[in-house]
């Protein structure tokens, strides 16, 4: 196990393995999102309260989940980078930041479109919405910091610290619907309780979440490969690629 | 026919459901295309650099 992880942490091995993994992940993502969409838009019944407008849940919840999952992933990478100085962790962190920012944007925009017919407003300073907006600013902060510092080591260190400090926001987003009783509805799926949703709606939703997760892995790997190539551009293994 | 009608009108919420899906599709596609394009760009750049180095 450790030998495998050690191998994976070498940029050359990572570049090769990522390249092999991407086609498999693409097939898996198409299957998961395909089934999810079919269930979301055709097979599952309309909600008894929200009618067909609830169907936005199939993109809203996966986007929101991913916006937080990617941040946790980045926090994990930040830890690996700061404590164990694993170079690859900085690559994955860098590659993840913009995808996370886009998923945060998607969660906010689909939520907004859902909120208009259901709540009667595009936006409200509800705890869940506000903390998600702050998450978006954190992502933008990481991206801005990365482009503002020219020295790579300083850049990696500064953004890792920012990511770790900002991770305090993740539990706040998660528990916001319990701590503050405002407009946003509570959790639909919870690990500890029976899901508050019928199976015909649940399985497509889970499939969409899994599909979005695999999608993130694909785009992150493509971006990470680009980043590894750039960072290792002076090393012999990169030069050998072009022979 | 009823299924198709329901699918297109979304029970009167088509103006909300479809734009939400469209924006999601657009962003996911855009992210993928952007990532692939950047990857191709750097491969090309590194290749050129190597050719220059070889000539020197």
PDB file of C-alpha atoms in Angstrom:
ATOM      1  CA  UNK A   1       0.000   0.000   0.000  1.00  0.00           C
ATOM      2  CA  UNK A   2       2.688   2.468   1.022  1.00  0.00           C
ATOM      3  CA  UNK A   3       4.833   1.421  -1.891  1.00  0.00           C
ATOM      4  CA  UNK A   4       1.910   2.103  -4.211  1.00  0.00           C
ATOM      5  CA  UNK A   5       1.270   5.523  -2.665  1.00  0.00           C
ATOM      6  CA  UNK A   6       4.942   6.353  -2.841  1.00  0.00           C
ATOM      7  CA  UNK A   7       4.991   5.494  -6.516  1.00  0.00           C
ATOM      8  CA  UNK A   8       1.871   7.552  -7.131  1.00  0.00           C
ATOM      9  CA  UNK A   9       3.477  10.549  -5.481  1.00  0.00           C
ATOM     10  CA  UNK A  10       6.201  10.626  -8.120  1.00  0.00           C
ATOM     11  CA  UNK A  11       5.199  13.119 -10.812  1.00  0.00           C
ATOM     12  CA  UNK A  12       6.131  10.824 -13.685  1.00  0.00           C
ATOM     13  CA  UNK A  13       4.084   7.871 -12.373  1.00  0.00           C
ATOM     14  CA  UNK A  14       1.185  10.188 -11.596  1.00  0.00           C
ATOM     15  CA  UNK A  15       1.239  11.616 -15.109  1.00  0.00           C
ATOM     16  CA  UNK A  16       1.094   8.139 -16.647  1.00  0.00           C
ATOM     17  CA  UNK A  17      -1.521   6.695 -14.302  1.00  0.00           C
ATOM     18  CA  UNK A  18      -3.757   9.762 -14.632  1.00  0.00           C
ATOM     19  CA  UNK A  19      -3.552   9.432 -18.388  1.00  0.00           C
ATOM     20  CA  UNK A  20      -4.734   5.814 -18.186  1.00  0.00           C
ATOM     21  CA  UNK A  21      -7.471   6.593 -15.686  1.00  0.00           C
ATOM     22  CA  UNK A  22      -9.150   9.424 -17.622  1.00  0.00           C
ATOM     23  CA  UNK A  23     -10.860   7.313 -20.352  1.00  0.00           C
ATOM     24  CA  UNK A  24     -12.275   4.862 -17.785  1.00  0.00           C
ATOM     25  CA  UNK A  25     -13.573   7.681 -15.643  1.00  0.00           C
ATOM     26  CA  UNK A  26     -15.143   9.329 -18.684  1.00  0.00           C
ATOM     27  CA  UNK A  27     -17.157   6.189 -19.484  1.00  0.00           C
ATOM     28  CA  UNK A  28     -18.241   5.888 -15.861  1.00  0.00           C
ATOM     29  CA  UNK A  29     -19.272   9.558 -15.676  1.00  0.00           C
ATOM     30  CA  UNK A  30     -21.356   9.270 -18.855  1.00  0.00           C
ATOM     31  CA  UNK A  31     -23.158   6.206 -17.469  1.00  0.00           C
ATOM     32  CA  UNK A  32     -23.832   7.768 -14.068  1.00  0.00           C
ATOM     33  CA  UNK A  33     -24.944  11.168 -15.367  1.00  0.00           C
ATOM     34  CA  UNK A  34     -26.924   9.540 -18.203  1.00  0.00           C
ATOM     35  CA  UNK A  35     -28.928   7.386 -15.813  1.00  0.00           C
ATOM     36  CA  UNK A  36     -29.208  10.297 -13.395  1.00  0.00           C
ATOM     37  CA  UNK A  37     -30.596  12.631 -16.066  1.00  0.00           C
ATOM     38  CA  UNK A  38     -33.085  10.042 -17.306  1.00  0.00           C
ATOM     39  CA  UNK A  39     -34.349   9.581 -13.766  1.00  0.00           C
ATOM     40  CA  UNK A  40     -34.228  13.288 -13.010  1.00  0.00           C
ATOM     41  CA  UNK A  41     -36.119  14.578 -16.015  1.00  0.00           C
ATOM     42  CA  UNK A  42     -38.311  11.684 -17.181  1.00  0.00           C
ATOM     43  CA  UNK A  43     -38.772   8.731 -14.826  1.00  0.00           C
ATOM     44  CA  UNK A  44     -39.148  10.260 -11.377  1.00  0.00           C
ATOM     45  CA  UNK A  45     -42.550  11.702 -10.426  1.00  0.00           C
ATOM     46  CA  UNK A  46     -43.203  15.367  -9.690  1.00  0.00           C
ATOM     47  CA  UNK A  47     -42.923  16.483  -6.080  1.00  0.00           C
ATOM     48  CA  UNK A  48     -46.235  16.755  -4.207  1.00  0.00           C
ATOM     49  CA  UNK A  49     -45.401  20.237  -2.933  1.00  0.00           C
ATOM     50  CA  UNK A  50     -43.017  21.718  -5.460  1.00  0.00           C
ATOM     51  CA  UNK A  51     -44.310  20.142  -8.682  1.00  0.00           C
ATOM     52  CA  UNK A  52     -41.698  19.778 -11.402  1.00  0.00           C
ATOM     53  CA  UNK A  53     -39.605  22.691 -10.141  1.00  0.00           C
ATOM     54  CA  UNK A  54     -38.037  20.318  -7.605  1.00  0.00           C
ATOM     55  CA  UNK A  55     -36.174  18.641 -10.500  1.00  0.00           C
ATOM     56  CA  UNK A  56     -33.498  21.314 -10.084  1.00  0.00           C
ATOM     57  CA  UNK A  57     -32.443  19.303  -7.008  1.00  0.00           C
ATOM     58  CA  UNK A  58     -30.681  16.805  -9.313  1.00  0.00           C
ATOM     59  CA  UNK A  59     -28.121  19.416 -10.307  1.00  0.00           C
ATOM     60  CA  UNK A  60     -28.288  21.704  -7.286  1.00  0.00           C
ATOM     61  CA  UNK A  61     -27.454  19.124  -4.600  1.00  0.00           C
ATOM     62  CA  UNK A  62     -24.595  17.476  -6.567  1.00  0.00           C
ATOM     63  CA  UNK A  63     -23.086  20.918  -7.298  1.00  0.00           C
ATOM     64  CA  UNK A  64     -23.340  21.991  -3.673  1.00  0.00           C
ATOM     65  CA  UNK A  65     -21.944  18.642  -2.500  1.00  0.00           C
ATOM     66  CA  UNK A  66     -19.033  18.925  -4.914  1.00  0.00           C
ATOM     67  CA  UNK A  67     -18.338  22.540  -3.930  1.00  0.00           C
ATOM     68  CA  UNK A  68     -17.747  21.334  -0.371  1.00  0.00           C
ATOM     69  CA  UNK A  69     -16.125  18.011  -1.245  1.00  0.00           C
ATOM     70  CA  UNK A  70     -13.545  19.706  -3.476  1.00  0.00           C
ATOM     71  CA  UNK A  71     -12.740  22.162  -0.714  1.00  0.00           C
ATOM     72  CA  UNK A  72     -12.195  19.296   1.742  1.00  0.00           C
ATOM     73  CA  UNK A  73      -9.991  17.624  -0.855  1.00  0.00           C
ATOM     74  CA  UNK A  74      -7.974  20.830  -1.139  1.00  0.00           C
ATOM     75  CA  UNK A  75      -7.702  21.088   2.657  1.00  0.00           C
ATOM     76  CA  UNK A  76      -6.390  17.510   2.746  1.00  0.00           C
ATOM     77  CA  UNK A  77      -3.861  18.394   0.034  1.00  0.00           C
ATOM     78  CA  UNK A  78      -2.863  21.518   1.954  1.00  0.00           C
ATOM     79  CA  UNK A  79      -2.143  19.369   4.989  1.00  0.00           C
ATOM     80  CA  UNK A  80      -0.094  16.885   2.927  1.00  0.00           C
ATOM     81  CA  UNK A  81       1.826  19.778   1.415  1.00  0.00           C
ATOM     82  CA  UNK A  82       2.531  21.693   4.622  1.00  0.00           C
ATOM     83  CA  UNK A  83       3.280  18.749   6.913  1.00  0.00           C
ATOM     84  CA  UNK A  84       4.835  16.136   4.629  1.00  0.00           C
ATOM     85  CA  UNK A  85       5.972  18.373   1.775  1.00  0.00           C
ATOM     86  CA  UNK A  86       4.386  16.166  -0.871  1.00  0.00           C
ATOM     87  CA  UNK A  87       4.808  18.069  -4.130  1.00  0.00           C
ATOM     88  CA  UNK A  88       1.948  16.333  -5.864  1.00  0.00           C
ATOM     89  CA  UNK A  89      -0.494  17.629  -3.238  1.00  0.00           C
ATOM     90  CA  UNK A  90       0.144  21.194  -4.451  1.00  0.00           C
ATOM     91  CA  UNK A  91      -0.537  20.085  -7.999  1.00  0.00           C
ATOM     92  CA  UNK A  92      -3.904  18.548  -7.057  1.00  0.00           C
ATOM     93  CA  UNK A  93      -4.778  21.602  -4.939  1.00  0.00           C
ATOM     94  CA  UNK A  94      -4.004  23.946  -7.821  1.00  0.00           C
ATOM     95  CA  UNK A  95      -5.938  21.817 -10.285  1.00  0.00           C
ATOM     96  CA  UNK A  96      -8.982  21.644  -8.001  1.00  0.00           C
ATOM     97  CA  UNK A  97      -9.420  25.325  -7.155  1.00  0.00           C
ATOM     98  CA  UNK A  98     -11.110  26.532 -10.326  1.00  0.00           C
ATOM     99  CA  UNK A  99     -13.388  23.464 -10.577  1.00  0.00           C
ATOM    100  CA  UNK A 100     -14.482  24.062  -6.993  1.00  0.00           C
ATOM    101  CA  UNK A 101     -15.179  27.699  -7.782  1.00  0.00           C
ATOM    102  CA  UNK A 102     -17.343  26.710 -10.742  1.00  0.00           C
ATOM    103  CA  UNK A 103     -19.321  24.177  -8.704  1.00  0.00           C
ATOM    104  CA  UNK A 104     -19.914  26.825  -6.035  1.00  0.00           C
ATOM    105  CA  UNK A 105     -21.157  29.168  -8.734  1.00  0.00           C
ATOM    106  CA  UNK A 106     -23.418  26.394 -10.078  1.00  0.00           C
ATOM    107  CA  UNK A 107     -24.806  25.632  -6.610  1.00  0.00           C
ATOM    108  CA  UNK A 108     -25.606  29.327  -6.114  1.00  0.00           C
ATOM    109  CA  UNK A 109     -27.096  29.913  -9.554  1.00  0.00           C
ATOM    110  CA  UNK A 110     -29.237  26.730  -9.634  1.00  0.00           C
ATOM    111  CA  UNK A 111     -30.338  27.457  -6.070  1.00  0.00           C
ATOM    112  CA  UNK A 112     -31.255  30.951  -7.113  1.00  0.00           C
ATOM    113  CA  UNK A 113     -33.286  29.686 -10.081  1.00  0.00           C
ATOM    114  CA  UNK A 114     -34.997  27.200  -7.756  1.00  0.00           C
ATOM    115  CA  UNK A 115     -35.601  29.853  -5.122  1.00  0.00           C
ATOM    116  CA  UNK A 116     -37.462  32.216  -7.409  1.00  0.00           C
ATOM    117  CA  UNK A 117     -40.570  30.016  -7.941  1.00  0.00           C
ATOM    118  CA  UNK A 118     -40.445  28.335  -4.502  1.00  0.00           C
ATOM    119  CA  UNK A 119     -39.429  31.111  -2.123  1.00  0.00           C
ATOM    120  CA  UNK A 120     -40.436  34.039  -4.316  1.00  0.00           C
ATOM    121  CA  UNK A 121     -36.938  35.511  -4.368  1.00  0.00           C
ATOM    122  CA  UNK A 122     -33.696  34.971  -6.260  1.00  0.00           C
ATOM    123  CA  UNK A 123     -31.562  35.688  -3.222  1.00  0.00           C
ATOM    124  CA  UNK A 124     -31.883  36.074   0.522  1.00  0.00           C
ATOM    125  CA  UNK A 125     -29.185  36.460   3.160  1.00  0.00           C
ATOM    126  CA  UNK A 126     -30.004  33.058   4.602  1.00  0.00           C
ATOM    127  CA  UNK A 127     -27.246  31.296   6.577  1.00  0.00           C
ATOM    128  CA  UNK A 128     -26.806  28.487   4.038  1.00  0.00           C
ATOM    129  CA  UNK A 129     -26.691  30.854   1.064  1.00  0.00           C
ATOM    130  CA  UNK A 130     -24.363  33.323   2.743  1.00  0.00           C
ATOM    131  CA  UNK A 131     -21.875  30.677   3.909  1.00  0.00           C
ATOM    132  CA  UNK A 132     -21.884  29.122   0.418  1.00  0.00           C
ATOM    133  CA  UNK A 133     -21.169  32.571  -1.043  1.00  0.00           C
ATOM    134  CA  UNK A 134     -18.233  32.889   1.356  1.00  0.00           C
ATOM    135  CA  UNK A 135     -16.987  29.510   0.092  1.00  0.00           C
ATOM    136  CA  UNK A 136     -17.036  30.997  -3.407  1.00  0.00           C
ATOM    137  CA  UNK A 137     -14.933  33.942  -2.208  1.00  0.00           C
ATOM    138  CA  UNK A 138     -12.486  31.517  -0.561  1.00  0.00           C
ATOM    139  CA  UNK A 139     -12.031  29.706  -3.877  1.00  0.00           C
ATOM    140  CA  UNK A 140     -11.523  33.017  -5.665  1.00  0.00           C
ATOM    141  CA  UNK A 141      -9.059  34.015  -2.936  1.00  0.00           C
ATOM    142  CA  UNK A 142      -6.997  30.865  -3.494  1.00  0.00           C
ATOM    143  CA  UNK A 143      -6.991  31.412  -7.264  1.00  0.00           C
ATOM    144  CA  UNK A 144      -6.056  35.096  -6.883  1.00  0.00           C
ATOM    145  CA  UNK A 145      -3.286  34.278  -4.402  1.00  0.00           C
ATOM    146  CA  UNK A 146      -1.864  31.675  -6.778  1.00  0.00           C
ATOM    147  CA  UNK A 147      -1.700  34.140  -9.635  1.00  0.00           C
ATOM    148  CA  UNK A 148      -0.399  37.010  -7.471  1.00  0.00           C
ATOM    149  CA  UNK A 149       2.741  35.303  -6.114  1.00  0.00           C
ATOM    150  CA  UNK A 150       5.401  34.538  -8.726  1.00  0.00           C
ATOM    151  CA  UNK A 151       7.602  32.266  -6.605  1.00  0.00           C
ATOM    152  CA  UNK A 152       6.181  28.757  -6.751  1.00  0.00           C
ATOM    153  CA  UNK A 153       7.143  27.569  -3.278  1.00  0.00           C
ATOM    154  CA  UNK A 154       5.762  30.687  -1.618  1.00  0.00           C
ATOM    155  CA  UNK A 155       2.674  30.451  -3.761  1.00  0.00           C
ATOM    156  CA  UNK A 156       2.015  26.841  -2.733  1.00  0.00           C
ATOM    157  CA  UNK A 157       2.637  27.546   0.934  1.00  0.00           C
ATOM    158  CA  UNK A 158       0.474  30.670   1.084  1.00  0.00           C
ATOM    159  CA  UNK A 159      -2.456  29.057  -0.701  1.00  0.00           C
ATOM    160  CA  UNK A 160      -2.221  25.908   1.456  1.00  0.00           C
ATOM    161  CA  UNK A 161      -2.460  28.052   4.586  1.00  0.00           C
ATOM    162  CA  UNK A 162      -5.385  30.019   3.173  1.00  0.00           C
ATOM    163  CA  UNK A 163      -7.203  26.780   2.297  1.00  0.00           C
ATOM    164  CA  UNK A 164      -6.670  25.374   5.797  1.00  0.00           C
ATOM    165  CA  UNK A 165      -7.845  28.540   7.530  1.00  0.00           C
ATOM    166  CA  UNK A 166     -10.888  28.717   5.273  1.00  0.00           C
ATOM    167  CA  UNK A 167     -11.884  25.116   5.976  1.00  0.00           C
ATOM    168  CA  UNK A 168     -13.657  26.393   9.138  1.00  0.00           C
ATOM    169  CA  UNK A 169     -16.411  27.465   6.728  1.00  0.00           C
ATOM    170  CA  UNK A 170     -17.251  23.889   5.652  1.00  0.00           C
ATOM    171  CA  UNK A 171     -18.907  22.739   8.917  1.00  0.00           C
ATOM    172  CA  UNK A 172     -20.647  26.122   9.054  1.00  0.00           C
ATOM    173  CA  UNK A 173     -22.197  25.502   5.626  1.00  0.00           C
ATOM    174  CA  UNK A 174     -23.119  21.944   6.563  1.00  0.00           C
ATOM    175  CA  UNK A 175     -24.800  22.758   9.877  1.00  0.00           C
ATOM    176  CA  UNK A 176     -26.196  26.144   8.849  1.00  0.00           C
ATOM    177  CA  UNK A 177     -29.650  24.677   8.165  1.00  0.00           C
ATOM    178  CA  UNK A 178     -29.763  23.278  11.705  1.00  0.00           C
ATOM    179  CA  UNK A 179     -28.146  26.168  13.591  1.00  0.00           C
ATOM    180  CA  UNK A 180     -30.174  28.923  11.995  1.00  0.00           C
ATOM    181  CA  UNK A 181     -33.751  28.242  11.150  1.00  0.00           C
ATOM    182  CA  UNK A 182     -34.203  30.189   7.965  1.00  0.00           C
ATOM    183  CA  UNK A 183     -35.548  29.665   4.470  1.00  0.00           C
ATOM    184  CA  UNK A 184     -33.286  26.924   3.112  1.00  0.00           C
ATOM    185  CA  UNK A 185     -34.715  23.437   3.580  1.00  0.00           C
ATOM    186  CA  UNK A 186     -32.962  20.820   5.699  1.00  0.00           C
ATOM    187  CA  UNK A 187     -30.834  17.935   4.474  1.00  0.00           C
ATOM    188  CA  UNK A 188     -32.429  15.537   1.995  1.00  0.00           C
ATOM    189  CA  UNK A 189     -29.914  12.756   2.477  1.00  0.00           C
ATOM    190  CA  UNK A 190     -28.140  12.132   5.730  1.00  0.00           C
ATOM    191  CA  UNK A 191     -25.784   9.380   6.714  1.00  0.00           C
ATOM    192  CA  UNK A 192     -27.465   8.820  10.033  1.00  0.00           C
ATOM    193  CA  UNK A 193     -31.140   8.932   9.174  1.00  0.00           C
ATOM    194  CA  UNK A 194     -33.433   7.448   6.593  1.00  0.00           C
ATOM    195  CA  UNK A 195     -33.391   9.732   3.548  1.00  0.00           C
ATOM    196  CA  UNK A 196     -36.302  12.171   3.407  1.00  0.00           C
ATOM    197  CA  UNK A 197     -36.941  11.300  -0.222  1.00  0.00           C
ATOM    198  CA  UNK A 198     -38.628   8.459  -2.148  1.00  0.00           C
ATOM    199  CA  UNK A 199     -36.378   5.774  -3.742  1.00  0.00           C
ATOM    200  CA  UNK A 200     -37.514   6.720  -7.276  1.00  0.00           C
ATOM    201  CA  UNK A 201     -36.080  10.193  -6.610  1.00  0.00           C
ATOM    202  CA  UNK A 202     -33.180   9.072  -4.428  1.00  0.00           C
ATOM    203  CA  UNK A 203     -31.347   6.773  -6.853  1.00  0.00           C
ATOM    204  CA  UNK A 204     -31.114   9.273  -9.719  1.00  0.00           C
ATOM    205  CA  UNK A 205     -29.936  11.872  -7.202  1.00  0.00           C
ATOM    206  CA  UNK A 206     -27.228   9.578  -5.848  1.00  0.00           C
ATOM    207  CA  UNK A 207     -26.241   8.704  -9.409  1.00  0.00           C
ATOM    208  CA  UNK A 208     -25.931  12.399 -10.277  1.00  0.00           C
ATOM    209  CA  UNK A 209     -23.803  13.043  -7.186  1.00  0.00           C
ATOM    210  CA  UNK A 210     -21.513  10.120  -8.078  1.00  0.00           C
ATOM    211  CA  UNK A 211     -21.416  11.277 -11.712  1.00  0.00           C
ATOM    212  CA  UNK A 212     -20.447  14.832 -10.749  1.00  0.00           C
ATOM    213  CA  UNK A 213     -17.784  13.397  -8.435  1.00  0.00           C
ATOM    214  CA  UNK A 214     -16.255  11.344 -11.247  1.00  0.00           C
ATOM    215  CA  UNK A 215     -16.517  14.399 -13.522  1.00  0.00           C
ATOM    216  CA  UNK A 216     -14.467  16.361 -10.983  1.00  0.00           C
ATOM    217  CA  UNK A 217     -11.856  13.582 -10.914  1.00  0.00           C
ATOM    218  CA  UNK A 218     -11.585  13.675 -14.721  1.00  0.00           C
ATOM    219  CA  UNK A 219     -11.179  17.440 -15.081  1.00  0.00           C
ATOM    220  CA  UNK A 220      -8.902  17.600 -12.038  1.00  0.00           C
ATOM    221  CA  UNK A 221      -6.659  14.894 -13.537  1.00  0.00           C
ATOM    222  CA  UNK A 222      -6.485  16.712 -16.888  1.00  0.00           C
ATOM    223  CA  UNK A 223      -5.573  19.964 -15.139  1.00  0.00           C
ATOM    224  CA  UNK A 224      -3.132  18.180 -12.818  1.00  0.00           C
ATOM    225  CA  UNK A 225      -1.385  16.585 -15.790  1.00  0.00           C
ATOM    226  CA  UNK A 226      -1.000  20.011 -17.374  1.00  0.00           C
ATOM    227  CA  UNK A 227       0.341  21.420 -14.113  1.00  0.00           C
ATOM    228  CA  UNK A 228       2.779  18.517 -13.615  1.00  0.00           C
ATOM    229  CA  UNK A 229       4.136  18.959 -17.134  1.00  0.00           C
ATOM    230  CA  UNK A 230       4.712  22.653 -16.510  1.00  0.00           C
ATOM    231  CA  UNK A 231       6.316  22.187 -13.110  1.00  0.00           C
ATOM    232  CA  UNK A 232       8.553  19.372 -14.307  1.00  0.00           C
ATOM    233  CA  UNK A 233       9.349  20.936 -17.666  1.00  0.00           C
ATOM    234  CA  UNK A 234      13.098  20.866 -17.020  1.00  0.00           C
ATOM    235  CA  UNK A 235      13.220  17.250 -15.860  1.00  0.00           C
ATOM    236  CA  UNK A 236      14.439  14.441 -18.085  1.00  0.00           C
ATOM    237  CA  UNK A 237      11.217  12.390 -18.039  1.00  0.00           C
ATOM    238  CA  UNK A 238       9.234  15.279 -19.542  1.00  0.00           C
ATOM    239  CA  UNK A 239      11.875  15.788 -22.206  1.00  0.00           C
ATOM    240  CA  UNK A 240      11.770  12.103 -23.013  1.00  0.00           C
ATOM    241  CA  UNK A 241       8.028  12.369 -23.684  1.00  0.00           C
ATOM    242  CA  UNK A 242       8.760  14.314 -26.839  1.00  0.00           C
ATOM    243  CA  UNK A 243      11.397  12.101 -28.336  1.00  0.00           C
TER     244      UNK A 243
ATOM    245  CA  UNK B   1     -47.175  12.236 -26.046  1.00  0.00           C
ATOM    246  CA  UNK B   2     -48.102  13.073 -22.482  1.00  0.00           C
ATOM    247  CA  UNK B   3     -44.600  12.214 -21.330  1.00  0.00           C
ATOM    248  CA  UNK B   4     -43.086  14.461 -23.988  1.00  0.00           C
ATOM    249  CA  UNK B   5     -45.479  17.265 -23.067  1.00  0.00           C
ATOM    250  CA  UNK B   6     -44.590  16.925 -19.379  1.00  0.00           C
ATOM    251  CA  UNK B   7     -40.916  16.794 -20.281  1.00  0.00           C
ATOM    252  CA  UNK B   8     -41.009  20.031 -22.242  1.00  0.00           C
ATOM    253  CA  UNK B   9     -43.332  22.080 -20.043  1.00  0.00           C
ATOM    254  CA  UNK B  10     -42.038  20.763 -16.694  1.00  0.00           C
ATOM    255  CA  UNK B  11     -45.487  21.282 -15.197  1.00  0.00           C
ATOM    256  CA  UNK B  12     -45.294  25.006 -15.908  1.00  0.00           C
ATOM    257  CA  UNK B  13     -41.798  25.372 -14.469  1.00  0.00           C
ATOM    258  CA  UNK B  14     -39.945  25.020 -17.794  1.00  0.00           C
ATOM    259  CA  UNK B  15     -38.688  28.617 -17.529  1.00  0.00           C
ATOM    260  CA  UNK B  16     -36.809  27.655 -14.354  1.00  0.00           C
ATOM    261  CA  UNK B  17     -35.867  23.998 -14.799  1.00  0.00           C
ATOM    262  CA  UNK B  18     -34.424  24.198 -18.312  1.00  0.00           C
ATOM    263  CA  UNK B  19     -32.198  27.262 -17.820  1.00  0.00           C
ATOM    264  CA  UNK B  20     -30.808  25.647 -14.642  1.00  0.00           C
ATOM    265  CA  UNK B  21     -29.889  22.504 -16.594  1.00  0.00           C
ATOM    266  CA  UNK B  22     -28.575  24.539 -19.524  1.00  0.00           C
ATOM    267  CA  UNK B  23     -26.255  26.612 -17.359  1.00  0.00           C
ATOM    268  CA  UNK B  24     -24.954  23.455 -15.663  1.00  0.00           C
ATOM    269  CA  UNK B  25     -24.307  21.742 -18.981  1.00  0.00           C
ATOM    270  CA  UNK B  26     -22.588  24.847 -20.336  1.00  0.00           C
ATOM    271  CA  UNK B  27     -20.250  25.183 -17.359  1.00  0.00           C
ATOM    272  CA  UNK B  28     -19.365  21.475 -17.181  1.00  0.00           C
ATOM    273  CA  UNK B  29     -18.627  21.389 -20.921  1.00  0.00           C
ATOM    274  CA  UNK B  30     -16.691  24.654 -20.764  1.00  0.00           C
ATOM    275  CA  UNK B  31     -14.528  23.368 -17.909  1.00  0.00           C
ATOM    276  CA  UNK B  32     -13.693  20.174 -19.788  1.00  0.00           C
ATOM    277  CA  UNK B  33     -12.904  21.931 -23.058  1.00  0.00           C
ATOM    278  CA  UNK B  34     -10.810  24.556 -21.284  1.00  0.00           C
ATOM    279  CA  UNK B  35      -8.809  21.904 -19.418  1.00  0.00           C
ATOM    280  CA  UNK B  36      -8.177  19.895 -22.604  1.00  0.00           C
ATOM    281  CA  UNK B  37      -7.172  23.019 -24.516  1.00  0.00           C
ATOM    282  CA  UNK B  38      -4.681  24.074 -21.839  1.00  0.00           C
ATOM    283  CA  UNK B  39      -3.242  20.575 -21.855  1.00  0.00           C
ATOM    284  CA  UNK B  40      -2.739  20.655 -25.607  1.00  0.00           C
ATOM    285  CA  UNK B  41      -1.245  24.140 -25.388  1.00  0.00           C
ATOM    286  CA  UNK B  42       1.442  23.138 -22.901  1.00  0.00           C
ATOM    287  CA  UNK B  43       2.314  19.981 -24.836  1.00  0.00           C
ATOM    288  CA  UNK B  44       2.843  22.102 -27.943  1.00  0.00           C
ATOM    289  CA  UNK B  45       4.873  24.690 -26.054  1.00  0.00           C
ATOM    290  CA  UNK B  46       7.159  22.112 -24.453  1.00  0.00           C
ATOM    291  CA  UNK B  47       7.674  20.415 -27.791  1.00  0.00           C
ATOM    292  CA  UNK B  48       8.721  23.693 -29.415  1.00  0.00           C
ATOM    293  CA  UNK B  49      11.047  24.528 -26.538  1.00  0.00           C
ATOM    294  CA  UNK B  50      12.725  21.179 -26.869  1.00  0.00           C
ATOM    295  CA  UNK B  51      13.246  21.676 -30.603  1.00  0.00           C
ATOM    296  CA  UNK B  52      14.854  25.054 -29.917  1.00  0.00           C
ATOM    297  CA  UNK B  53      17.129  23.497 -27.303  1.00  0.00           C
ATOM    298  CA  UNK B  54      18.160  20.749 -29.685  1.00  0.00           C
ATOM    299  CA  UNK B  55      19.165  23.251 -32.349  1.00  0.00           C
ATOM    300  CA  UNK B  56      21.420  25.178 -29.971  1.00  0.00           C
TER     301      UNK B  56
END
